Short mmCIF file of C-alpha atoms in Angstrom, two decimals:
data_model
loop_
_atom_site.label_atom_id
_atom_site.label_comp_id
_atom_site.label_asym_id
_atom_site.label_seq_id
_atom_site.Cartn_x
_atom_site.Cartn_y
_atom_site.Cartn_z
CA MET A 100 -9.03 34.48 -0.56
CA MET A 101 -7.51 31.57 -2.48
CA LYS A 102 -4.03 33.09 -2.23
CA SER A 103 -4.27 33.49 1.55
CA LEU A 104 -5.52 29.92 1.86
CA LEU A 105 -2.59 28.64 -0.20
CA LEU A 106 -0.15 30.63 1.93
CA SER A 107 -1.62 29.44 5.22
CA LEU A 108 -1.69 25.75 4.28
CA PRO A 109 2.11 25.22 4.57
CA LEU A 110 2.05 27.01 7.93
CA LEU A 111 -0.71 24.73 9.23
CA LEU A 112 1.17 21.65 8.02
CA LEU A 113 4.35 22.84 9.71
CA LEU A 114 2.53 23.53 12.99
CA SER A 115 0.85 20.12 12.99
CA PHE A 116 4.22 18.50 12.33
CA LEU A 117 5.95 20.44 15.11
CA CYS A 118 3.24 19.61 17.66
CA ALA A 119 3.41 15.86 17.06
CA PRO A 120 4.64 13.82 20.05
CA ALA A 121 8.12 12.32 19.80
CA THR A 122 7.42 8.61 20.18
CA GLY A 123 8.68 6.94 17.00
CA ALA A 124 6.69 6.49 13.80
CA VAL A 125 6.74 3.95 11.00
CA LEU A 126 6.27 4.12 7.25
CA VAL A 127 5.56 0.81 5.51
CA HIS A 128 5.91 0.47 1.74
CA LYS A 129 4.90 -2.47 -0.49
CA THR A 130 6.42 -2.96 -3.95
CA PHE A 131 6.94 -5.56 -6.66
CA LYS A 132 10.47 -6.46 -7.74
CA GLU A 133 9.37 -7.20 -11.30
CA PRO A 134 8.36 -4.30 -13.59
CA LEU A 135 5.52 -6.42 -15.09
CA LEU A 136 3.46 -9.12 -13.40
CA VAL A 137 2.78 -12.01 -15.77
CA LYS A 138 0.34 -14.89 -15.30
CA GLY A 139 2.30 -18.06 -14.49
CA ARG A 140 5.57 -16.25 -13.65
CA ASN A 141 6.97 -15.64 -10.19
CA ALA A 142 6.31 -12.22 -8.67
CA THR A 143 8.38 -11.00 -5.71
CA VAL A 144 6.56 -8.79 -3.22
CA SER A 145 8.83 -6.69 -1.00
CA ILE A 146 7.61 -4.93 2.15
CA THR A 147 9.87 -2.37 3.83
CA ALA A 148 9.32 -0.73 7.21
CA PHE A 149 11.14 2.51 8.04
CA ASN A 150 11.30 4.04 11.53
CA THR A 151 11.24 7.81 11.09
CA GLY A 152 12.21 8.21 14.77
CA ASP A 153 9.83 11.16 15.10
CA GLY A 154 12.18 12.86 17.56
CA LEU A 155 11.71 16.53 16.72
CA PHE A 156 11.93 17.77 20.30
CA GLY A 157 14.16 15.10 21.73
CA PRO A 158 16.19 12.05 20.86
CA LEU A 159 15.03 9.81 18.04
CA GLN A 160 13.01 6.86 19.31
CA PRO A 161 13.17 3.14 18.46
CA ILE A 162 10.02 1.11 17.99
CA SER A 163 9.39 -2.48 19.04
CA ASN A 164 7.27 -5.50 18.17
CA LEU A 165 6.39 -4.36 14.66
CA VAL A 166 4.12 -6.96 13.07
CA VAL A 167 3.44 -6.55 9.34
CA HIS A 168 0.79 -8.70 7.63
CA ASP A 169 -0.17 -8.73 3.96
CA LYS A 170 -3.32 -10.58 2.93
CA THR A 171 -3.68 -9.61 -0.74
CA PHE A 172 -1.55 -12.47 -1.98
CA ARG A 173 -3.03 -15.11 0.30
CA ASN A 174 -5.97 -15.48 -2.11
CA LEU A 175 -5.24 -18.97 -3.46
CA THR A 176 -7.64 -18.59 -6.39
CA MET A 177 -5.47 -15.79 -7.82
CA PHE A 178 -1.97 -16.56 -6.49
CA VAL A 179 0.06 -19.65 -5.71
CA PRO A 180 2.56 -19.17 -2.87
CA VAL A 181 6.11 -19.96 -3.99
CA ALA A 182 8.46 -18.81 -1.21
CA GLY A 183 8.52 -16.72 1.95
CA LYS A 184 5.78 -15.72 4.39
CA HIS A 185 3.17 -12.97 4.14
CA SER A 186 3.76 -11.77 7.71
CA ARG A 187 6.79 -10.73 9.70
CA LEU A 188 7.68 -9.68 13.24
CA PHE A 189 10.51 -7.20 13.75
CA LYS A 190 11.50 -7.06 17.44
CA THR A 191 13.13 -3.61 17.24
CA ILE A 192 13.74 -0.99 14.57
CA GLN A 193 16.10 1.81 15.45
CA PRO A 194 15.49 5.42 14.33
CA ASN A 195 16.23 6.03 10.63
CA GLU A 196 16.56 2.28 10.10
CA SER A 197 14.60 0.28 7.55
CA LEU A 198 14.01 -3.46 7.54
CA SER A 199 12.45 -5.49 4.75
CA PHE A 200 11.05 -8.89 4.02
CA TRP A 201 9.83 -10.49 0.83
CA PHE A 202 7.78 -13.36 -0.44
CA VAL A 203 7.16 -14.84 -3.87
CA VAL A 204 3.79 -15.65 -5.43
CA LYS A 205 2.72 -16.81 -8.88
CA PRO A 206 -0.38 -15.16 -10.40
CA THR A 207 -2.83 -17.76 -11.74
CA ILE A 208 -5.08 -15.29 -13.61
CA SER A 209 -4.54 -12.21 -15.76
CA GLY A 210 -6.38 -8.89 -15.69
CA TYR A 211 -6.69 -6.03 -13.25
CA LEU A 212 -6.46 -7.20 -9.65
CA MET A 213 -7.29 -5.33 -6.46
CA ASP A 214 -4.50 -4.83 -3.96
CA GLU A 215 -4.99 -4.23 -0.27
CA PRO A 216 -2.51 -2.49 2.00
CA ALA A 217 -0.40 -4.50 4.38
CA THR A 218 -1.51 -3.87 7.95
CA TYR A 219 0.92 -3.28 10.77
CA LYS A 220 1.05 -2.62 14.49
CA TYR A 221 3.91 -1.69 16.76
CA LYS A 222 4.77 -0.25 20.16
CA ASP A 223 6.48 3.11 20.49
CA SER A 224 9.05 4.07 23.10
CA ALA A 225 6.25 4.98 25.53
CA ASP A 226 4.88 1.41 25.11
CA ALA A 227 1.73 2.71 23.37
CA GLU A 228 0.42 0.50 20.57
CA HIS A 229 -0.13 1.95 17.08
CA ASN A 230 -1.78 0.50 13.97
CA GLY A 231 -1.49 1.47 10.34
CA ILE A 232 -1.53 0.46 6.72
CA SER A 233 1.19 0.39 4.09
CA SER A 234 1.35 2.07 0.74
CA TYR A 235 -0.14 -0.14 -1.94
CA TYR A 236 -1.09 -0.30 -5.60
CA ARG A 237 -4.91 -0.39 -5.26
CA VAL A 238 -5.25 -1.87 -8.77
CA PHE A 239 -2.45 -3.60 -10.62
CA PRO A 240 -2.40 -5.43 -13.94
CA VAL A 241 -1.33 -9.04 -14.43
CA PHE A 242 -0.49 -9.64 -18.08
CA THR A 243 -0.62 -12.73 -20.23
CA GLU A 244 2.62 -13.92 -21.85
CA ALA A 245 1.52 -12.42 -25.20
CA GLU A 246 0.72 -9.02 -23.61
CA ALA A 247 4.05 -9.04 -21.76
CA ALA A 248 5.90 -9.77 -25.00
CA LYS A 249 4.20 -6.80 -26.68
CA LEU A 250 5.03 -4.52 -23.76
CA GLY A 251 8.66 -5.64 -23.82
CA ALA A 252 9.12 -4.70 -27.48
CA LYS A 253 10.99 -1.52 -28.38
CA ASP A 254 8.18 -0.25 -30.66
CA LYS A 255 7.02 3.23 -29.60
CA SER A 256 3.38 2.30 -30.22
CA ASN A 257 3.57 0.23 -27.01
CA LYS A 258 3.68 3.45 -25.00
CA TRP A 259 0.05 3.99 -25.99
CA LEU A 260 -0.80 0.45 -24.91
CA ILE A 261 0.81 1.07 -21.53
CA LEU A 262 -1.03 4.39 -21.24
CA ALA A 263 -4.32 2.71 -22.13
CA LEU A 264 -3.74 -0.03 -19.54
CA ALA A 265 -2.83 2.53 -16.89
CA PHE A 266 -5.93 4.58 -17.76
CA GLY A 267 -8.04 1.42 -17.44
CA ALA A 268 -6.58 0.77 -14.00
CA VAL A 269 -7.34 4.32 -12.86
CA VAL A 270 -10.91 4.17 -14.19
CA SER A 271 -11.41 0.80 -12.46
CA TYR A 272 -10.15 2.20 -9.19
CA VAL A 273 -12.32 5.34 -9.39
CA ALA A 274 -15.36 3.16 -10.09
CA TYR A 275 -14.46 0.93 -7.15
CA VAL A 276 -14.10 3.90 -4.78
CA TYR A 277 -17.39 5.38 -6.04
CA VAL A 278 -19.28 2.13 -5.40
CA GLU A 279 -17.68 1.73 -1.96
CA THR A 280 -18.61 5.32 -1.06
CA LEU A 281 -22.21 4.72 -2.09
CA ASN A 282 -22.31 1.52 -0.03
CA GLU A 283 -20.92 3.33 3.02
CA LYS A 284 -23.55 6.08 2.66
CA LYS A 285 -26.34 3.50 2.37
CA LEU A 286 -25.02 1.68 5.43
CA ALA A 287 -24.78 4.93 7.40
CA ALA A 288 -28.33 5.88 6.39
CA ALA A 289 -29.60 2.44 7.42
CA ASN A 290 -27.86 2.79 10.82
CA VAL A 291 -29.41 6.22 11.36
CA GLU A 292 -32.87 4.82 10.61
CA LYS A 293 -32.30 1.96 13.09
CA ASP A 294 -31.26 4.41 15.80
CA GLU A 295 -34.42 6.47 15.31
#
Protein backbone atom coordinates (compact mmCIF):
# COMPACT_ATOMS: atom_id res chain seq x y z
CA MET A 1 0.00 0.00 0.00
CA MET A 2 2.67 2.49 1.07
CA LYS A 3 4.92 1.50 -1.84
CA SER A 4 2.14 2.04 -4.40
CA LEU A 5 1.34 5.41 -2.83
CA LEU A 6 4.99 6.46 -3.03
CA LEU A 7 5.16 5.37 -6.67
CA SER A 8 1.96 7.17 -7.65
CA LEU A 9 2.87 10.47 -5.97
CA PRO A 10 5.50 11.51 -8.59
CA LEU A 11 3.02 10.62 -11.34
CA LEU A 12 0.32 12.82 -9.78
CA LEU A 13 2.79 15.70 -9.40
CA LEU A 14 3.86 15.35 -13.02
CA LEU A 15 0.25 15.30 -14.24
CA SER A 16 -0.67 18.38 -12.21
CA PHE A 17 2.39 20.17 -13.60
CA LEU A 18 1.59 19.21 -17.20
CA CYS A 19 -2.04 20.34 -16.91
CA ALA A 20 -1.17 23.80 -15.62
CA PRO A 21 -2.12 26.66 -17.98
CA ALA A 22 0.72 28.45 -19.75
CA THR A 23 0.29 32.02 -18.56
CA GLY A 24 3.51 32.97 -16.77
CA ALA A 25 4.26 32.36 -13.10
CA VAL A 26 6.41 34.10 -10.52
CA LEU A 27 8.59 32.93 -7.65
CA VAL A 28 9.54 35.59 -5.10
CA HIS A 29 12.38 35.00 -2.64
CA LYS A 30 13.41 37.14 0.36
CA THR A 31 16.91 36.92 1.87
CA PHE A 32 19.35 38.79 4.07
CA LYS A 33 22.74 39.80 2.69
CA GLU A 34 24.42 39.48 6.08
CA PRO A 35 24.96 36.00 7.58
CA LEU A 36 24.09 37.31 11.08
CA LEU A 37 21.69 40.10 12.02
CA VAL A 38 23.05 42.20 14.87
CA LYS A 39 21.20 44.79 16.96
CA GLY A 40 22.37 48.27 15.91
CA ARG A 41 24.03 47.13 12.66
CA ASN A 42 22.65 47.58 9.16
CA ALA A 43 20.84 44.61 7.65
CA THR A 44 20.24 44.43 3.89
CA VAL A 45 17.03 42.72 2.80
CA SER A 46 17.00 41.53 -0.82
CA ILE A 47 13.83 40.49 -2.63
CA THR A 48 14.11 38.73 -5.99
CA ALA A 49 11.28 37.94 -8.40
CA PHE A 50 11.76 35.25 -11.05
CA ASN A 51 9.38 34.69 -13.97
CA THR A 52 9.30 30.94 -14.64
CA GLY A 53 7.49 31.60 -17.93
CA ASP A 54 5.26 28.58 -17.34
CA GLY A 55 5.17 27.84 -21.07
CA LEU A 56 5.07 24.05 -21.14
CA PHE A 57 2.69 23.79 -24.10
CA GLY A 58 3.59 26.98 -25.88
CA PRO A 59 5.93 29.93 -25.83
CA LEU A 60 7.19 31.23 -22.51
CA GLN A 61 5.11 34.14 -21.26
CA PRO A 62 6.14 37.52 -19.79
CA ILE A 63 4.33 38.99 -16.80
CA SER A 64 3.49 42.62 -16.16
CA ASN A 65 2.79 45.05 -13.33
CA LEU A 66 4.42 42.96 -10.62
CA VAL A 67 4.06 44.79 -7.30
CA VAL A 68 6.06 43.37 -4.37
CA HIS A 69 5.46 44.69 -0.85
CA ASP A 70 7.25 43.68 2.35
CA LYS A 71 5.81 44.83 5.66
CA THR A 72 7.94 42.93 8.20
CA PHE A 73 10.59 45.61 8.37
CA ARG A 74 8.20 48.55 8.48
CA ASN A 75 7.72 47.95 12.23
CA LEU A 76 9.47 51.04 13.60
CA THR A 77 9.67 49.66 17.14
CA MET A 78 11.97 46.86 15.92
CA PHE A 79 13.70 48.35 12.86
CA VAL A 80 14.93 51.75 11.77
CA PRO A 81 14.79 52.30 7.99
CA VAL A 82 18.22 53.19 6.60
CA ALA A 83 17.95 53.07 2.79
CA GLY A 84 15.66 51.87 0.01
CA LYS A 85 11.93 51.21 -0.11
CA HIS A 86 9.95 48.20 1.10
CA SER A 87 7.85 48.02 -2.09
CA ARG A 88 8.63 47.87 -5.78
CA LEU A 89 6.79 47.86 -9.09
CA PHE A 90 8.29 45.95 -12.01
CA LYS A 91 6.51 46.86 -15.26
CA THR A 92 7.53 43.69 -17.13
CA ILE A 93 9.55 40.57 -16.39
CA GLN A 94 10.44 38.38 -19.33
CA PRO A 95 10.42 34.57 -19.09
CA ASN A 96 13.41 33.13 -17.19
CA GLU A 97 14.35 36.64 -16.05
CA SER A 98 14.82 37.68 -12.45
CA LEU A 99 14.73 41.19 -11.06
CA SER A 100 15.66 42.26 -7.54
CA PHE A 101 15.42 45.17 -5.20
CA TRP A 102 16.83 45.76 -1.75
CA PHE A 103 16.45 47.95 1.27
CA VAL A 104 18.45 48.43 4.45
CA VAL A 105 17.11 48.42 8.01
CA LYS A 106 18.77 48.53 11.42
CA PRO A 107 17.38 46.21 14.12
CA THR A 108 16.73 48.07 17.38
CA ILE A 109 16.13 44.96 19.53
CA SER A 110 17.71 41.53 19.84
CA GLY A 111 16.02 38.14 20.15
CA TYR A 112 13.89 35.97 17.91
CA LEU A 113 11.72 38.03 15.58
CA MET A 114 8.79 36.94 13.44
CA ASP A 115 9.10 37.43 9.71
CA GLU A 116 6.19 37.73 7.32
CA PRO A 117 6.31 36.92 3.63
CA ALA A 118 6.42 39.70 1.10
CA THR A 119 3.14 39.87 -0.80
CA TYR A 120 2.96 40.30 -4.53
CA LYS A 121 0.48 40.62 -7.37
CA TYR A 122 0.94 40.64 -11.11
CA LYS A 123 -0.85 40.22 -14.42
CA ASP A 124 -0.13 37.28 -16.69
CA SER A 125 -0.10 37.32 -20.48
CA ALA A 126 -3.87 36.73 -20.51
CA ASP A 127 -4.27 39.88 -18.35
CA ALA A 128 -5.50 37.83 -15.38
CA GLU A 129 -4.37 39.09 -11.97
CA HIS A 130 -2.54 36.75 -9.58
CA ASN A 131 -1.52 37.16 -5.93
CA GLY A 132 1.06 35.35 -3.88
CA ILE A 133 3.57 35.40 -1.08
CA SER A 134 7.35 35.12 -1.07
CA SER A 135 9.58 32.67 0.70
CA TYR A 136 10.50 33.95 4.13
CA TYR A 137 12.30 33.06 7.35
CA ARG A 138 9.28 32.78 9.70
CA VAL A 139 11.54 33.28 12.74
CA PHE A 140 15.00 34.80 12.61
CA PRO A 141 17.44 35.73 15.35
CA VAL A 142 18.87 39.19 15.92
CA PHE A 143 22.01 38.94 18.04
CA THR A 144 23.65 41.35 20.44
CA GLU A 145 27.22 42.47 19.69
CA ALA A 146 28.54 40.05 22.35
CA GLU A 147 26.58 37.09 20.89
CA ALA A 148 27.76 37.97 17.38
CA ALA A 149 31.38 38.08 18.57
CA LYS A 150 31.00 34.60 20.09
CA LEU A 151 29.44 33.24 16.91
CA GLY A 152 32.23 34.73 14.80
CA ALA A 153 34.95 32.95 16.78
CA LYS A 154 36.65 29.89 15.30
CA ASP A 155 36.02 27.77 18.43
CA LYS A 156 34.16 24.55 17.56
CA SER A 157 31.99 24.87 20.68
CA ASN A 158 30.14 27.69 18.88
CA LYS A 159 28.58 25.11 16.57
CA TRP A 160 26.55 23.92 19.54
CA LEU A 161 25.51 27.49 20.31
CA ILE A 162 24.35 27.94 16.73
CA LEU A 163 22.51 24.61 16.88
CA ALA A 164 20.86 25.61 20.16
CA LEU A 165 19.77 28.96 18.69
CA ALA A 166 18.41 27.28 15.57
CA PHE A 167 16.56 24.73 17.72
CA GLY A 168 15.08 27.60 19.75
CA ALA A 169 13.87 29.26 16.56
CA VAL A 170 12.24 26.05 15.34
CA VAL A 171 10.54 25.45 18.70
CA SER A 172 9.29 29.05 18.74
CA TYR A 173 7.88 28.68 15.25
CA VAL A 174 6.15 25.37 16.02
CA ALA A 175 4.60 26.92 19.13
CA TYR A 176 3.46 29.92 17.08
CA VAL A 177 1.86 27.70 14.41
CA TYR A 178 0.18 25.58 17.10
CA VAL A 179 -1.35 28.64 18.79
CA GLU A 180 -2.47 30.08 15.44
CA THR A 181 -4.08 26.76 14.50
CA LEU A 182 -5.96 26.64 17.79
CA ASN A 183 -7.14 30.22 17.28
CA GLU A 184 -8.35 29.42 13.75
CA LYS A 185 -10.27 26.38 15.04
CA LYS A 186 -11.89 28.46 17.80
CA LEU A 187 -12.83 31.13 15.28
CA ALA A 188 -14.28 28.54 12.90
CA ALA A 189 -16.27 26.95 15.73
CA ALA A 190 -17.59 30.37 16.78
CA ASN A 191 -18.66 31.09 13.17
CA VAL A 192 -20.46 27.76 12.93
CA GLU A 193 -22.36 28.51 16.15
CA LYS A 194 -23.36 31.94 14.81
CA ASP A 195 -24.65 30.40 11.58
CA GLU A 196 -26.81 27.93 13.50
